[in-house]
């Protein structure tokens, strides 16, 4: 068991299991995008280790770019609106794969999908290291999912708790 800030966490997915699964996702991408040079769009900060491991295992030609989401209070009915920062690449006509650390309620991904789709890529799919199906409020189609997990807070492998824990080489879960 480890402690981060005030909370205790137990190991949940070890590094070997996690990286073996990520290698499988890379194999699927190799197969699905053969001859198409996909553009990976990784959402910072949380996806940086996942996308590094994924990309190391992809054998076909591919490119990468990084974006951040700026959260601000909107005046519309949705309340919080997130805006993409850093997407300078021309993506119209590209085969895009959005890379996320975790899909929880689905709000972030739904917003992102809408904004990236508006830039007219040829195709768009999502790869997420983790998915919490029970927490999902806005259904989005997730083509590549590392692990579907229960609705408990997790950290490590890029995911943080209040800034800490991103450097942990495996996934930890909040202890009971
Ligand atoms: P969503 O919009 O609710 O799907 O939230 C997605 C974002 O919330 C992720 O990109 C993470 O940054 C963060 N998040 C959701 N669940 C967790 C968790 O269990 N641990 C750490 N961060 C999380």
mmCIF file of N, CA, C and O in Angstrom, residues 106-165:
data_model
loop_
_atom_site.group_PDB
_atom_site.id
_atom_site.type_symbol
_atom_site.label_atom_id
_atom_site.label_comp_id
_atom_site.label_asym_id
_atom_site.label_seq_id
_atom_site.Cartn_x
_atom_site.Cartn_y
_atom_site.Cartn_z
ATOM 1 N N UNK A 106 -17.437 10.698 -19.413
ATOM 2 C CA UNK A 106 -17.530 10.824 -20.871
ATOM 3 C C UNK A 106 -17.694 12.265 -21.339
ATOM 4 O O UNK A 106 -17.630 12.534 -22.535
ATOM 5 N N UNK A 107 -17.883 13.205 -20.400
ATOM 6 C CA UNK A 107 -18.069 14.615 -20.783
ATOM 7 C C UNK A 107 -16.881 15.154 -21.586
ATOM 8 O O UNK A 107 -17.055 15.792 -22.617
ATOM 9 N N UNK A 108 -15.687 14.913 -21.070
ATOM 10 C CA UNK A 108 -14.476 15.425 -21.726
ATOM 11 C C UNK A 108 -14.375 14.871 -23.140
ATOM 12 O O UNK A 108 -14.141 15.607 -24.099
ATOM 13 N N UNK A 109 -14.563 13.566 -23.265
ATOM 14 C CA UNK A 109 -14.397 12.937 -24.575
ATOM 15 C C UNK A 109 -15.468 13.390 -25.561
ATOM 16 O O UNK A 109 -15.173 13.619 -26.736
ATOM 17 N N UNK A 110 -16.704 13.543 -25.085
ATOM 18 C CA UNK A 110 -17.783 13.975 -25.972
ATOM 19 C C UNK A 110 -17.486 15.372 -26.527
ATOM 20 O O UNK A 110 -17.651 15.629 -27.719
ATOM 21 N N UNK A 111 -17.000 16.238 -25.664
ATOM 22 C CA UNK A 111 -16.670 17.608 -26.057
ATOM 23 C C UNK A 111 -15.520 17.616 -27.081
ATOM 24 O O UNK A 111 -15.588 18.263 -28.130
ATOM 25 N N UNK A 112 -14.512 16.848 -26.751
ATOM 26 C CA UNK A 112 -13.330 16.738 -27.600
ATOM 27 C C UNK A 112 -13.681 16.189 -28.982
ATOM 28 O O UNK A 112 -13.254 16.715 -30.012
ATOM 29 N N UNK A 113 -14.480 15.159 -28.976
ATOM 30 C CA UNK A 113 -14.895 14.509 -30.215
ATOM 31 C C UNK A 113 -15.616 15.505 -31.117
ATOM 32 O O UNK A 113 -15.353 15.572 -32.319
ATOM 33 N N UNK A 114 -16.496 16.310 -30.518
ATOM 34 C CA UNK A 114 -17.235 17.314 -31.274
ATOM 35 C C UNK A 114 -16.289 18.319 -31.915
ATOM 36 O O UNK A 114 -16.400 18.632 -33.111
ATOM 37 N N UNK A 115 -15.326 18.803 -31.135
ATOM 38 C CA UNK A 115 -14.410 19.832 -31.643
ATOM 39 C C UNK A 115 -13.446 19.288 -32.697
ATOM 40 O O UNK A 115 -13.123 19.965 -33.665
ATOM 41 N N UNK A 116 -12.975 18.054 -32.507
ATOM 42 C CA UNK A 116 -12.043 17.480 -33.491
ATOM 43 C C UNK A 116 -12.807 17.104 -34.768
ATOM 44 O O UNK A 116 -12.325 17.332 -35.880
ATOM 45 N N UNK A 117 -14.008 16.592 -34.624
ATOM 46 C CA UNK A 117 -14.827 16.222 -35.789
ATOM 47 C C UNK A 117 -15.094 17.440 -36.678
ATOM 48 O O UNK A 117 -15.103 17.335 -37.907
ATOM 49 N N UNK A 118 -15.269 18.607 -36.035
ATOM 50 C CA UNK A 118 -15.538 19.845 -36.778
ATOM 51 C C UNK A 118 -14.377 20.219 -37.706
ATOM 52 O O UNK A 118 -14.557 20.974 -38.659
ATOM 53 N N UNK A 119 -13.188 19.682 -37.428
ATOM 54 C CA UNK A 119 -12.023 19.975 -38.276
ATOM 55 C C UNK A 119 -11.908 19.000 -39.447
ATOM 56 O O UNK A 119 -10.893 18.952 -40.133
ATOM 57 N N UNK A 120 -12.941 18.191 -39.612
ATOM 58 C CA UNK A 120 -13.091 17.302 -40.774
ATOM 59 C C UNK A 120 -11.965 16.297 -41.023
ATOM 60 O O UNK A 120 -11.409 16.205 -42.136
ATOM 61 N N UNK A 121 -11.635 15.505 -40.001
ATOM 62 C CA UNK A 121 -10.696 14.406 -40.269
ATOM 63 C C UNK A 121 -11.377 13.369 -41.163
ATOM 64 O O UNK A 121 -12.607 13.337 -41.249
ATOM 65 N N UNK A 122 -10.559 12.525 -41.791
ATOM 66 C CA UNK A 122 -11.145 11.476 -42.635
ATOM 67 C C UNK A 122 -11.860 10.451 -41.754
ATOM 68 O O UNK A 122 -12.920 9.947 -42.096
ATOM 69 N N UNK A 123 -11.227 10.118 -40.622
ATOM 70 C CA UNK A 123 -11.860 9.200 -39.669
ATOM 71 C C UNK A 123 -11.394 9.596 -38.280
ATOM 72 O O UNK A 123 -10.372 10.275 -38.121
ATOM 73 N N UNK A 124 -12.160 9.184 -37.273
ATOM 74 C CA UNK A 124 -11.773 9.513 -35.904
ATOM 75 C C UNK A 124 -12.186 8.371 -34.977
ATOM 76 O O UNK A 124 -13.316 7.892 -35.047
ATOM 77 N N UNK A 125 -11.225 7.897 -34.194
ATOM 78 C CA UNK A 125 -11.482 6.835 -33.212
ATOM 79 C C UNK A 125 -10.822 7.237 -31.897
ATOM 80 O O UNK A 125 -10.007 8.157 -31.862
ATOM 81 N N UNK A 126 -11.188 6.530 -30.841
ATOM 82 C CA UNK A 126 -10.655 6.841 -29.509
ATOM 83 C C UNK A 126 -9.910 5.637 -28.949
ATOM 84 O O UNK A 126 -10.397 4.508 -29.047
ATOM 85 N N UNK A 127 -8.750 5.915 -28.354
ATOM 86 C CA UNK A 127 -8.034 4.885 -27.585
ATOM 87 C C UNK A 127 -7.900 5.400 -26.157
ATOM 88 O O UNK A 127 -7.412 6.513 -25.940
ATOM 89 N N UNK A 128 -8.376 4.635 -25.201
ATOM 90 C CA UNK A 128 -8.233 5.045 -23.798
ATOM 91 C C UNK A 128 -7.619 3.904 -22.998
ATOM 92 O O UNK A 128 -7.952 2.736 -23.215
ATOM 93 N N UNK A 129 -6.701 4.267 -22.099
ATOM 94 C CA UNK A 129 -6.045 3.244 -21.283
ATOM 95 C C UNK A 129 -7.064 2.586 -20.357
ATOM 96 O O UNK A 129 -7.085 1.380 -20.190
ATOM 97 N N UNK A 130 -7.940 3.426 -19.758
ATOM 98 C CA UNK A 130 -8.928 2.909 -18.803
ATOM 99 C C UNK A 130 -10.305 3.468 -19.122
ATOM 100 O O UNK A 130 -10.448 4.576 -19.641
ATOM 101 N N UNK A 131 -11.322 2.700 -18.769
ATOM 102 C CA UNK A 131 -12.704 3.164 -18.937
ATOM 103 C C UNK A 131 -13.494 2.721 -17.710
ATOM 104 O O UNK A 131 -13.362 1.588 -17.260
ATOM 105 N N UNK A 132 -14.307 3.648 -17.192
ATOM 106 C CA UNK A 132 -15.192 3.298 -16.062
ATOM 107 C C UNK A 132 -16.627 3.262 -16.600
ATOM 108 O O UNK A 132 -17.320 4.292 -16.578
ATOM 109 N N UNK A 133 -17.085 2.114 -17.103
ATOM 110 C CA UNK A 133 -18.409 2.049 -17.733
ATOM 111 C C UNK A 133 -19.540 2.496 -16.807
ATOM 112 O O UNK A 133 -20.487 3.152 -17.255
ATOM 113 N N UNK A 134 -19.454 2.163 -15.514
ATOM 114 C CA UNK A 134 -20.552 2.524 -14.584
ATOM 115 C C UNK A 134 -20.655 4.030 -14.371
ATOM 116 O O UNK A 134 -21.709 4.526 -13.982
ATOM 117 N N UNK A 135 -19.551 4.739 -14.582
ATOM 118 C CA UNK A 135 -19.551 6.191 -14.343
ATOM 119 C C UNK A 135 -19.980 6.965 -15.586
ATOM 120 O O UNK A 135 -20.296 8.152 -15.512
ATOM 121 N N UNK A 136 -20.004 6.294 -16.730
ATOM 122 C CA UNK A 136 -20.228 6.991 -17.993
ATOM 123 C C UNK A 136 -21.651 7.531 -18.099
ATOM 124 O O UNK A 136 -22.621 6.798 -17.918
ATOM 125 N N UNK A 137 -21.754 8.823 -18.329
ATOM 126 C CA UNK A 137 -23.052 9.501 -18.471
ATOM 127 C C UNK A 137 -23.341 9.837 -19.922
ATOM 128 O O UNK A 137 -24.483 9.922 -20.334
ATOM 129 N N UNK A 138 -22.272 10.131 -20.677
ATOM 130 C CA UNK A 138 -22.438 10.435 -22.097
ATOM 131 C C UNK A 138 -21.755 9.317 -22.874
ATOM 132 O O UNK A 138 -20.523 9.190 -22.818
ATOM 133 N N UNK A 139 -22.539 8.475 -23.537
ATOM 134 C CA UNK A 139 -21.903 7.356 -24.230
ATOM 135 C C UNK A 139 -21.088 7.812 -25.440
ATOM 136 O O UNK A 139 -21.574 8.606 -26.248
ATOM 137 N N UNK A 140 -19.853 7.369 -25.500
ATOM 138 C CA UNK A 140 -19.018 7.635 -26.671
ATOM 139 C C UNK A 140 -18.451 6.280 -27.105
ATOM 140 O O UNK A 140 -18.229 5.410 -26.269
ATOM 141 N N UNK A 141 -18.261 6.123 -28.396
ATOM 142 C CA UNK A 141 -17.752 4.852 -28.897
ATOM 143 C C UNK A 141 -16.243 4.798 -28.685
ATOM 144 O O UNK A 141 -15.511 5.629 -29.222
ATOM 145 N N UNK A 142 -15.809 3.851 -27.883
ATOM 146 C CA UNK A 142 -14.384 3.710 -27.570
ATOM 147 C C UNK A 142 -13.856 2.486 -28.305
ATOM 148 O O UNK A 142 -14.175 1.354 -27.944
ATOM 149 N N UNK A 143 -13.071 2.720 -29.351
ATOM 150 C CA UNK A 143 -12.629 1.582 -30.162
ATOM 151 C C UNK A 143 -11.537 0.764 -29.475
ATOM 152 O O UNK A 143 -11.524 -0.442 -29.552
ATOM 153 N N UNK A 144 -10.607 1.458 -28.811
ATOM 154 C CA UNK A 144 -9.479 0.765 -28.173
ATOM 155 C C UNK A 144 -9.494 1.067 -26.673
ATOM 156 O O UNK A 144 -9.266 2.215 -26.272
ATOM 157 N N UNK A 145 -9.790 0.044 -25.872
ATOM 158 C CA UNK A 145 -9.853 0.227 -24.416
ATOM 159 C C UNK A 145 -8.857 -0.721 -23.768
ATOM 160 O O UNK A 145 -8.905 -1.938 -24.006
ATOM 161 N N UNK A 146 -7.946 -0.165 -22.969
ATOM 162 C CA UNK A 146 -6.982 -1.004 -22.256
ATOM 163 C C UNK A 146 -7.712 -1.904 -21.273
ATOM 164 O O UNK A 146 -7.747 -3.123 -21.418
ATOM 165 N N UNK A 147 -8.340 -1.274 -20.279
ATOM 166 C CA UNK A 147 -9.076 -2.023 -19.260
ATOM 167 C C UNK A 147 -10.360 -1.282 -18.898
ATOM 168 O O UNK A 147 -10.318 -0.070 -18.658
ATOM 169 N N UNK A 148 -11.476 -2.026 -18.841
ATOM 170 C CA UNK A 148 -12.713 -1.488 -18.276
ATOM 171 C C UNK A 148 -12.630 -1.779 -16.779
ATOM 172 O O UNK A 148 -12.372 -2.920 -16.373
ATOM 173 N N UNK A 149 -12.784 -0.747 -15.958
ATOM 174 C CA UNK A 149 -12.587 -0.918 -14.506
ATOM 175 C C UNK A 149 -13.819 -0.452 -13.742
ATOM 176 O O UNK A 149 -14.677 0.247 -14.283
ATOM 177 N N UNK A 150 -13.883 -0.835 -12.463
ATOM 178 C CA UNK A 150 -15.008 -0.388 -11.643
ATOM 179 C C UNK A 150 -14.877 1.102 -11.329
ATOM 180 O O UNK A 150 -13.813 1.694 -11.534
ATOM 181 N N UNK A 151 -15.972 1.635 -10.804
ATOM 182 C CA UNK A 151 -16.030 3.084 -10.587
ATOM 183 C C UNK A 151 -15.348 3.501 -9.287
ATOM 184 O O UNK A 151 -15.996 3.912 -8.327
ATOM 185 N N UNK A 152 -14.024 3.357 -9.257
ATOM 186 C CA UNK A 152 -13.232 3.777 -8.090
ATOM 187 C C UNK A 152 -12.081 4.632 -8.577
ATOM 188 O O UNK A 152 -11.585 4.411 -9.683
ATOM 189 N N UNK A 153 -11.629 5.546 -7.743
ATOM 190 C CA UNK A 153 -10.542 6.444 -8.130
ATOM 191 C C UNK A 153 -9.237 5.666 -8.302
ATOM 192 O O UNK A 153 -8.877 4.838 -7.465
ATOM 193 N N UNK A 154 -8.540 5.934 -9.396
ATOM 194 C CA UNK A 154 -7.258 5.272 -9.659
ATOM 195 C C UNK A 154 -6.176 6.314 -9.941
ATOM 196 O O UNK A 154 -6.493 7.463 -10.281
ATOM 197 N N UNK A 155 -4.931 5.899 -9.792
ATOM 198 C CA UNK A 155 -3.830 6.789 -10.164
ATOM 199 C C UNK A 155 -2.612 5.980 -10.592
ATOM 200 O O UNK A 155 -2.578 4.764 -10.437
ATOM 201 N N UNK A 156 -1.626 6.679 -11.140
ATOM 202 C CA UNK A 156 -0.408 6.041 -11.622
ATOM 203 C C UNK A 156 -0.402 5.983 -13.137
ATOM 204 O O UNK A 156 -1.412 6.228 -13.792
ATOM 205 N N UNK A 157 0.766 5.713 -13.696
ATOM 206 C CA UNK A 157 0.946 5.600 -15.150
ATOM 207 C C UNK A 157 0.357 6.818 -15.863
ATOM 208 O O UNK A 157 -0.388 6.712 -16.831
ATOM 209 N N UNK A 158 0.659 7.991 -15.344
ATOM 210 C CA UNK A 158 0.177 9.237 -15.951
ATOM 211 C C UNK A 158 -0.989 9.877 -15.221
ATOM 212 O O UNK A 158 -1.182 11.088 -15.289
ATOM 213 N N UNK A 159 -1.773 9.074 -14.520
ATOM 214 C CA UNK A 159 -2.936 9.611 -13.787
ATOM 215 C C UNK A 159 -2.511 10.141 -12.424
ATOM 216 O O UNK A 159 -1.713 9.498 -11.730
ATOM 217 N N UNK A 160 -3.082 11.269 -12.027
ATOM 218 C CA UNK A 160 -2.656 11.879 -10.765
ATOM 219 C C UNK A 160 -3.778 11.978 -9.744
ATOM 220 O O UNK A 160 -4.949 11.892 -10.076
ATOM 221 N N UNK A 161 -3.361 12.203 -8.510
ATOM 222 C CA UNK A 161 -4.269 12.653 -7.462
ATOM 223 C C UNK A 161 -3.689 13.981 -6.988
ATOM 224 O O UNK A 161 -2.616 14.009 -6.389
ATOM 225 N N UNK A 162 -4.374 15.052 -7.341
ATOM 226 C CA UNK A 162 -3.930 16.388 -6.965
ATOM 227 C C UNK A 162 -2.447 16.626 -7.308
ATOM 228 O O UNK A 162 -1.670 17.067 -6.467
ATOM 229 N N UNK A 163 -2.090 16.263 -8.527
ATOM 230 C CA UNK A 163 -0.741 16.551 -9.023
ATOM 231 C C UNK A 163 0.286 15.459 -8.805
ATOM 232 O O UNK A 163 1.305 15.416 -9.479
ATOM 233 N N UNK A 164 0.030 14.580 -7.870
ATOM 234 C CA UNK A 164 1.023 13.529 -7.564
ATOM 235 C C UNK A 164 0.586 12.162 -8.086
ATOM 236 O O UNK A 164 -0.598 11.914 -8.276
ATOM 237 N N UNK A 165 1.577 11.290 -8.255
ATOM 238 C CA UNK A 165 1.305 9.895 -8.605
ATOM 239 C C UNK A 165 1.474 9.571 -10.079
ATOM 240 O O UNK A 165 1.434 8.405 -10.464
#
